[in-house]
Tab-separated table of C-alpha atoms in Angstrom:
chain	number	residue	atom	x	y	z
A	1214	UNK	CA	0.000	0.000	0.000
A	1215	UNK	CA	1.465	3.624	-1.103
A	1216	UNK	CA	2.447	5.340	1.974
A	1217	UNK	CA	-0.169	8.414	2.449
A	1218	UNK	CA	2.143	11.826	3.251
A	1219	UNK	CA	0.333	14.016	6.391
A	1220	UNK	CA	-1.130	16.663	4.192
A	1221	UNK	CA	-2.884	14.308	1.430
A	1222	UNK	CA	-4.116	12.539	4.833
A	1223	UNK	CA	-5.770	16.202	5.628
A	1224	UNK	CA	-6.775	16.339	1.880
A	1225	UNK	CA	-8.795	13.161	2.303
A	1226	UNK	CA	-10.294	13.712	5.959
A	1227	UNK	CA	-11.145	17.251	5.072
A	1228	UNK	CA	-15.003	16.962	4.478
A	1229	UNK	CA	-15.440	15.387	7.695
A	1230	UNK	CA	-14.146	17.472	9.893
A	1231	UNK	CA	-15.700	19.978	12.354
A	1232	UNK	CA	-15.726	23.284	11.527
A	1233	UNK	CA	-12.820	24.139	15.041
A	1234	UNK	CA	-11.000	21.097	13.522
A	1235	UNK	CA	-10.674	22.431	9.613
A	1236	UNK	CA	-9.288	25.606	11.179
A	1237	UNK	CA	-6.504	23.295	12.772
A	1238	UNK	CA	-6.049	21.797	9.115
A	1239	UNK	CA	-5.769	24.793	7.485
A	1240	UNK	CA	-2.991	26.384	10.075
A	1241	UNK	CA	-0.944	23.239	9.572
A	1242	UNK	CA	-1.250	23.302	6.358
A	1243	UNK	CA	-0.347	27.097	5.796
A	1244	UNK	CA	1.911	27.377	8.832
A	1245	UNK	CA	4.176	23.892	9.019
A	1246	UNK	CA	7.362	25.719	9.909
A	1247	UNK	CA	5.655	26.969	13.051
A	1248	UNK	CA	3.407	24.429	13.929
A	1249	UNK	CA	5.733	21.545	13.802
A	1250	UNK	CA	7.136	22.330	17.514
A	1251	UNK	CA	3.583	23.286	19.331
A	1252	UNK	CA	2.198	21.585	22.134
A	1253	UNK	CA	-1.699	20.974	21.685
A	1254	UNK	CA	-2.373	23.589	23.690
A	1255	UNK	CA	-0.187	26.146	22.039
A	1256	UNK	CA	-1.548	24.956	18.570
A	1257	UNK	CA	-5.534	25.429	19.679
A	1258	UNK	CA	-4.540	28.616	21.377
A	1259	UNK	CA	-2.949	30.007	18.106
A	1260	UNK	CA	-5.901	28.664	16.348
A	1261	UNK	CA	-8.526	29.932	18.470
A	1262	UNK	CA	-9.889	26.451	19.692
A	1263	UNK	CA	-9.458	24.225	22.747
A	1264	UNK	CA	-6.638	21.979	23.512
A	1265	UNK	CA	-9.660	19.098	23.327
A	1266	UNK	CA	-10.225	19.859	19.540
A	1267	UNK	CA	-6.460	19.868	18.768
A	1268	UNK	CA	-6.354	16.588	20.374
A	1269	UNK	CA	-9.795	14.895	18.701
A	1270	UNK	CA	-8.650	16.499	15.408
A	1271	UNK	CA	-5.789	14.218	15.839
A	1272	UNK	CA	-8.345	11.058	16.713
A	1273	UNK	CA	-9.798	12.132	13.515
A	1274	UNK	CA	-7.238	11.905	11.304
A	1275	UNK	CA	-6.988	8.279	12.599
A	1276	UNK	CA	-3.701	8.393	15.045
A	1277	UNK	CA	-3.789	6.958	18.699
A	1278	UNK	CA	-3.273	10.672	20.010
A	1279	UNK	CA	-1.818	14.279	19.309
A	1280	UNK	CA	1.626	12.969	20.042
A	1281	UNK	CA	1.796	10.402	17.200
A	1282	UNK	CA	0.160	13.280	14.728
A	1283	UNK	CA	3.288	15.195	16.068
A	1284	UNK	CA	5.812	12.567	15.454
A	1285	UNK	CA	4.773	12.506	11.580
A	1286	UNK	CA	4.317	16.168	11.178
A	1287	UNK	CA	8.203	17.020	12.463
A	1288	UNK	CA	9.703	13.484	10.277
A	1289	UNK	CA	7.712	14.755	7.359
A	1290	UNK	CA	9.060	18.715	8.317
A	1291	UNK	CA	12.685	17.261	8.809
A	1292	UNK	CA	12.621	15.592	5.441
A	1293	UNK	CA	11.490	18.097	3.144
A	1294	UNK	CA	14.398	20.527	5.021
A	1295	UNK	CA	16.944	17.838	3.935
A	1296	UNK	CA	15.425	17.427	0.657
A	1297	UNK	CA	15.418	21.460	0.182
A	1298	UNK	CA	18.665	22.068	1.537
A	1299	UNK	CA	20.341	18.952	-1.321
A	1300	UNK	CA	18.046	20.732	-3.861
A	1301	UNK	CA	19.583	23.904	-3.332
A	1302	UNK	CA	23.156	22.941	-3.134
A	1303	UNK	CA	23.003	20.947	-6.449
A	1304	UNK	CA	20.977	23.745	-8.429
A	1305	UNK	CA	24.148	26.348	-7.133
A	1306	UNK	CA	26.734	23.713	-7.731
A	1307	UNK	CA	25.240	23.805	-11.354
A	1308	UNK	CA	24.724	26.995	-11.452
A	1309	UNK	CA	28.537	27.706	-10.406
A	1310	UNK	CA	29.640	25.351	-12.375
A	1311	UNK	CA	27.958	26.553	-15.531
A	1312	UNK	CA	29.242	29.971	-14.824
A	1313	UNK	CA	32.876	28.787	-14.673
A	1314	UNK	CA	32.182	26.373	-17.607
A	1315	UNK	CA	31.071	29.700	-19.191
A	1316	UNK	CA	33.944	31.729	-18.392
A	1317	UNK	CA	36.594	28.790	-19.743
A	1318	UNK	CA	34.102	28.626	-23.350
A	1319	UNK	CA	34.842	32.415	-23.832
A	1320	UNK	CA	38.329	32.066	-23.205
A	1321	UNK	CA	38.784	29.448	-25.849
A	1322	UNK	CA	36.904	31.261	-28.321
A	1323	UNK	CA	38.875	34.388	-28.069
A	1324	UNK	CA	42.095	32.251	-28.349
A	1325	UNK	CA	40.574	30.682	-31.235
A	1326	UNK	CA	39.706	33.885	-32.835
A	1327	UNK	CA	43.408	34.707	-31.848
A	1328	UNK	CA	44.500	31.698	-34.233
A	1329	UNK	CA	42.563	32.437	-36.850
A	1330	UNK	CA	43.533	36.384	-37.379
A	1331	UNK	CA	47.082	35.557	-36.001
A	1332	UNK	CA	49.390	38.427	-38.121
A	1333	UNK	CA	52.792	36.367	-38.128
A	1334	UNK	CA	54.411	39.294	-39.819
A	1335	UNK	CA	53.879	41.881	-37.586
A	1336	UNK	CA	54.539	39.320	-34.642
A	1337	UNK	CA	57.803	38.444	-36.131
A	1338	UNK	CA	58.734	42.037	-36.985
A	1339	UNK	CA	58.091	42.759	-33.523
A	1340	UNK	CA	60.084	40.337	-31.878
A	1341	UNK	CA	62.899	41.325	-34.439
A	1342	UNK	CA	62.472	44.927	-33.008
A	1343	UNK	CA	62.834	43.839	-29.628
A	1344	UNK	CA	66.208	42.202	-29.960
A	1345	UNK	CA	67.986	45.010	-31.670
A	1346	UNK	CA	66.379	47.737	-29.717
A	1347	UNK	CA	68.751	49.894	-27.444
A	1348	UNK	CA	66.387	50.419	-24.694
A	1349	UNK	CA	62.720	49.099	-24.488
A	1350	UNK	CA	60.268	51.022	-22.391
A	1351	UNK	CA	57.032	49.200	-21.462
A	1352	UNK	CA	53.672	51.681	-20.793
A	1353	UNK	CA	50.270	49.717	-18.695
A	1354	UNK	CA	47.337	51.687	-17.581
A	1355	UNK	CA	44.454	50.908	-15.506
A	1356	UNK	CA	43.947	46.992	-15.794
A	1357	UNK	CA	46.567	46.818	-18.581
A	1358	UNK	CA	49.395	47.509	-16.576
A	1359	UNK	CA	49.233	43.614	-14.966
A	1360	UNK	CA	49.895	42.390	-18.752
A	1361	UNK	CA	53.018	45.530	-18.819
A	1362	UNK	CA	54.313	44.473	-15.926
A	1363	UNK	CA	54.348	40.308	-16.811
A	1364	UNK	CA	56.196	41.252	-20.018
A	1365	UNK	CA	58.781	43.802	-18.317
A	1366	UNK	CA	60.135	40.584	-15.697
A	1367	UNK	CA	59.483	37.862	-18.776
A	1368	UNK	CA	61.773	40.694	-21.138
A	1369	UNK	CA	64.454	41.092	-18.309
A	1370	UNK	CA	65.392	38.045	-17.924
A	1371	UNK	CA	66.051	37.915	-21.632
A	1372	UNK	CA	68.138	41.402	-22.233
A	1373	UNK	CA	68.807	44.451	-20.750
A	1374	UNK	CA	67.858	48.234	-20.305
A	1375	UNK	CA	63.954	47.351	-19.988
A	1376	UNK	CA	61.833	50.025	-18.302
A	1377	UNK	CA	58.429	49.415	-17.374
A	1378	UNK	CA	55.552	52.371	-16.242
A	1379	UNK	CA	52.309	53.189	-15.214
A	1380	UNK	CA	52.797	56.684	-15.768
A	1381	UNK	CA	54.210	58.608	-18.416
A	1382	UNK	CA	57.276	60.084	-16.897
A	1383	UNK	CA	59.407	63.001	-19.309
A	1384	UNK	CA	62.419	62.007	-17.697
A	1385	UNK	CA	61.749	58.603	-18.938
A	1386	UNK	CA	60.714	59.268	-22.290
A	1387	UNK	CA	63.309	61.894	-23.127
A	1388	UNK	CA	66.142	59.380	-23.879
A	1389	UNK	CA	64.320	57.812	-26.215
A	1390	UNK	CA	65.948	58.010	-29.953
A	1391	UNK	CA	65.675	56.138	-32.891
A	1392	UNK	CA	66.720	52.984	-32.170
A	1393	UNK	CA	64.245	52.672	-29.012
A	1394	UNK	CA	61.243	50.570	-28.841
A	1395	UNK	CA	58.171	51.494	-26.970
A	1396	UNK	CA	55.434	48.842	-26.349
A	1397	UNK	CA	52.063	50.193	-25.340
A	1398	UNK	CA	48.770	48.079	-24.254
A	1399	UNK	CA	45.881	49.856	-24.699
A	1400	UNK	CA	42.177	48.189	-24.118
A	1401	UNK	CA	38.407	49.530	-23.667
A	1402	UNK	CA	37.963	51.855	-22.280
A	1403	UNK	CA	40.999	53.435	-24.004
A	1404	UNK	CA	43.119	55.569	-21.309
A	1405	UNK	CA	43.831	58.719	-22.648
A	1406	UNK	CA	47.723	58.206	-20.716
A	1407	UNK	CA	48.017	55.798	-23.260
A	1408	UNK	CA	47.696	57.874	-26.393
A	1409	UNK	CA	50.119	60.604	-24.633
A	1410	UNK	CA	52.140	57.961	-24.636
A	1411	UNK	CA	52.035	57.148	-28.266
A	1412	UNK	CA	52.206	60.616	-29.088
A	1413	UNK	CA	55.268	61.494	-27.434
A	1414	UNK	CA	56.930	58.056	-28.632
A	1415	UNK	CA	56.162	59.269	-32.288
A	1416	UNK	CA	57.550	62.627	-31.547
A	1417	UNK	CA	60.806	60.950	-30.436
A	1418	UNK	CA	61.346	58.868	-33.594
A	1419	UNK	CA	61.195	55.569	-31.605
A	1420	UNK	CA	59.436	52.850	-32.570
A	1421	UNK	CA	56.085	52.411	-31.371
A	1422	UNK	CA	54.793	49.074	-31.011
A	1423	UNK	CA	51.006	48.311	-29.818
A	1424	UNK	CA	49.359	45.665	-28.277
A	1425	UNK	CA	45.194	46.309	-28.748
A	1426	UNK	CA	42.353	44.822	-29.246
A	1427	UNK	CA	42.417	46.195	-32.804
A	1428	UNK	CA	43.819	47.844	-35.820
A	1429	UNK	CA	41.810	50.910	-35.929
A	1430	UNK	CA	42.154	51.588	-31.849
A	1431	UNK	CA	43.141	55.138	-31.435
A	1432	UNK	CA	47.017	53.755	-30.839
A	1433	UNK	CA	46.791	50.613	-33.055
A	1434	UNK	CA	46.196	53.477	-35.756
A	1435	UNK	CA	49.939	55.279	-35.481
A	1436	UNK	CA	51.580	52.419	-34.144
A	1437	UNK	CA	54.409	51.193	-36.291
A	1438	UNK	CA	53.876	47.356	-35.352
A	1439	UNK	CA	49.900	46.786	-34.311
A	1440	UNK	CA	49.118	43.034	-32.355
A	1441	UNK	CA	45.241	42.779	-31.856
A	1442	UNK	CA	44.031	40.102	-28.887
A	1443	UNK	CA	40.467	40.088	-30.961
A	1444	UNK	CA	39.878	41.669	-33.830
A	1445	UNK	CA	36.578	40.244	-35.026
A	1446	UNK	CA	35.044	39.539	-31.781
A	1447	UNK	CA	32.944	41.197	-29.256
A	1448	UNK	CA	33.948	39.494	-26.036
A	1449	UNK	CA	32.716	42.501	-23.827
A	1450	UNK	CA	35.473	42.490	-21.509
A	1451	UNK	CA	39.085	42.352	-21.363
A	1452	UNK	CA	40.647	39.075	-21.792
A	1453	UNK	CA	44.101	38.870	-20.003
A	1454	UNK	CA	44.313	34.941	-20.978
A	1455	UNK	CA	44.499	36.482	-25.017
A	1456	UNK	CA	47.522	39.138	-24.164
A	1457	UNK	CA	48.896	36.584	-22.236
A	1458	UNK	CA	49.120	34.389	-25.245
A	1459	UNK	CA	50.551	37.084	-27.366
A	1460	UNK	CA	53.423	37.889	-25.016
A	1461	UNK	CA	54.109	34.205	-24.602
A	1462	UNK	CA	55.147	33.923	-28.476
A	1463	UNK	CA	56.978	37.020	-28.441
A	1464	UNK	CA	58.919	35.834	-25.843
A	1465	UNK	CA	58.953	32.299	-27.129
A	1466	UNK	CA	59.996	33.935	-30.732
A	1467	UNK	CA	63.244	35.979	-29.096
A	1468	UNK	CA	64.547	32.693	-27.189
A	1469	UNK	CA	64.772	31.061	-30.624
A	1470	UNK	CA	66.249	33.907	-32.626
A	1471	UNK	CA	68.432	35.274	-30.077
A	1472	UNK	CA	69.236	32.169	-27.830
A	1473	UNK	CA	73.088	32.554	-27.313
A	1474	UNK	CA	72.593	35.725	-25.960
A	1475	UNK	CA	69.295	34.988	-23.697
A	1476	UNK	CA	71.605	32.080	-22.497
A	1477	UNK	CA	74.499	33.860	-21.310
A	1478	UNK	CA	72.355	36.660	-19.685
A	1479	UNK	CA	70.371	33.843	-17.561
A	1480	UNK	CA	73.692	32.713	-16.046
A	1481	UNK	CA	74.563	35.516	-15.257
A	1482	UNK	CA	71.203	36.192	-13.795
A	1483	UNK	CA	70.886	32.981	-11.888
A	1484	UNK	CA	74.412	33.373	-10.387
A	1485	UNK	CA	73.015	36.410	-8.527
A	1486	UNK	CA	70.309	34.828	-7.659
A	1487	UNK	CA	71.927	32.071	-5.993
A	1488	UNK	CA	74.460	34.505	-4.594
A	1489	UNK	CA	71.800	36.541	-3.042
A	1490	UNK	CA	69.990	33.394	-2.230
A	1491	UNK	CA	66.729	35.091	-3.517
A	1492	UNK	CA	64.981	31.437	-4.286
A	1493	UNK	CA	64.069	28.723	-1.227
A	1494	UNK	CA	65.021	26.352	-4.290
């Protein structure tokens, strides 16, 4: 026999109850959360009816007395809590994981866009820059200047005079020359330190490379050397995984055109280190 729950028992016994008793059903019915601790006599006072009702409404749902109703009300209350409480964690767990899910698909479809609009030439020229440059200078504003700063410790451990700022600084700028190169990031919403930058880097003759998220940015437009993270794509919001990606093949690109030199530099840098015991390892 299928196992009856308490409030399809109330469903079924409704029509022949007395009028004090229906007002019972309906309270539990309406009100489990607080009625599933009551005495009797706190549940017919709350009501508005006698302890004596509470107890033959009880009878009349066919248990041996109000405490047995009790028993089945709270098992039934504890349940459903349990059941609620499993519900919930599982829909959030989904939902979370969805969201990150989300965040990893977008990710991959920028870096696929990447691929597919990848500019070898102006990558290559770039990296080419970088290696015969005299001094490099390195300019990251607002959110940008996490991807300037990466590239300024992955570029000096690879050669020297490499200057990295937040800020453009005259006294900085003003030995720039010819054989300089300047790398600028520049994302929405476009700083307007970073086209002061570009300015001034034009002014000085040195050579202007940009990382953006397009050609026709207002810096990707007088750069010499434009890299775009997405040229064809809306993603909405900076992607650092994209620039990222970039600077990893420029740096990637110098170790195998300019290896011997890299090579000696890390020795030397790694004897200070271990000099200065800088590392735990």
């Amino acid at each position: 026999m299928e196992k009856i729950d308490f409030y399809q028992l109330i469903k079924n016994k409704f029509s022949t109850l007395s009028p004090g008793q229906k007002k019972i059903a309906e309270f539990l019915v309406d009100h489990r959360d607080e009625a599933v601790l009551k005495t009797a006599f706190q549940l017919g006072k709350k009501v508005g009816v006698s302890e004596t009702t509470v107890i033959r409404f009880s009878y009349a749902l066919g248990f041996s007395g109000f405490s047995d109703m009790q028993d089945m009300i709270q098992q039934e209350w504890i349940t459903t809590k349990q059941h609620s409480t499993q519900h919930f964690q599982i829909q959030n767990e989904h939902t979370v994981g969805d969201m990150y899910a989300k965040v990893i698909e977008k990710e991959s479809q920028i870096l696929q866009q990447l691929l597919n609009q990848l500019n070898r030439k102006n990558i290559d020229q770039a990296i080419e820059e970088l290696i015969q440059a005299d001094r490099v200078y390195i300019g990251g504003f607002g959110a940008s200047f996490a991807a300037a700063h990466w590239l300024y410790y992955s570029l000096s451990q690879l050669r020297e005079n490499v200057f990295l700022s937040q800020h453009v600084l005259p006294e900085q700028l003003c030995e720039l020359k010819e054989g300089s190169v300047v790398i600028v990031f520049s994302f929405p919403r476009y700083t307007k330190d970073s086209l002061k930058l570009a300015e001034w880097v034009k002014k000085q003759h040195a050579k202007l490379i940009s990382i953006t998220d397009r050609q026709l940015s207002p810096i990707g437009q007088i750069s010499d050397i434009t890299i775009t993270t997405e040229e064809q794509m809306e993603s909405g919001y900076f992607s650092f995984v994209s620039v990222i990606c970039i600077l990893e093949m420029i740096i990637a690109g110098m170790h195998s055109r300019d290896h011997v030199r890299i090579s000696k530099r890390q020795e030397m840098i790694e004897m200070l280190y271990s000099n200065q015991e800088m590392y735990l390892e």
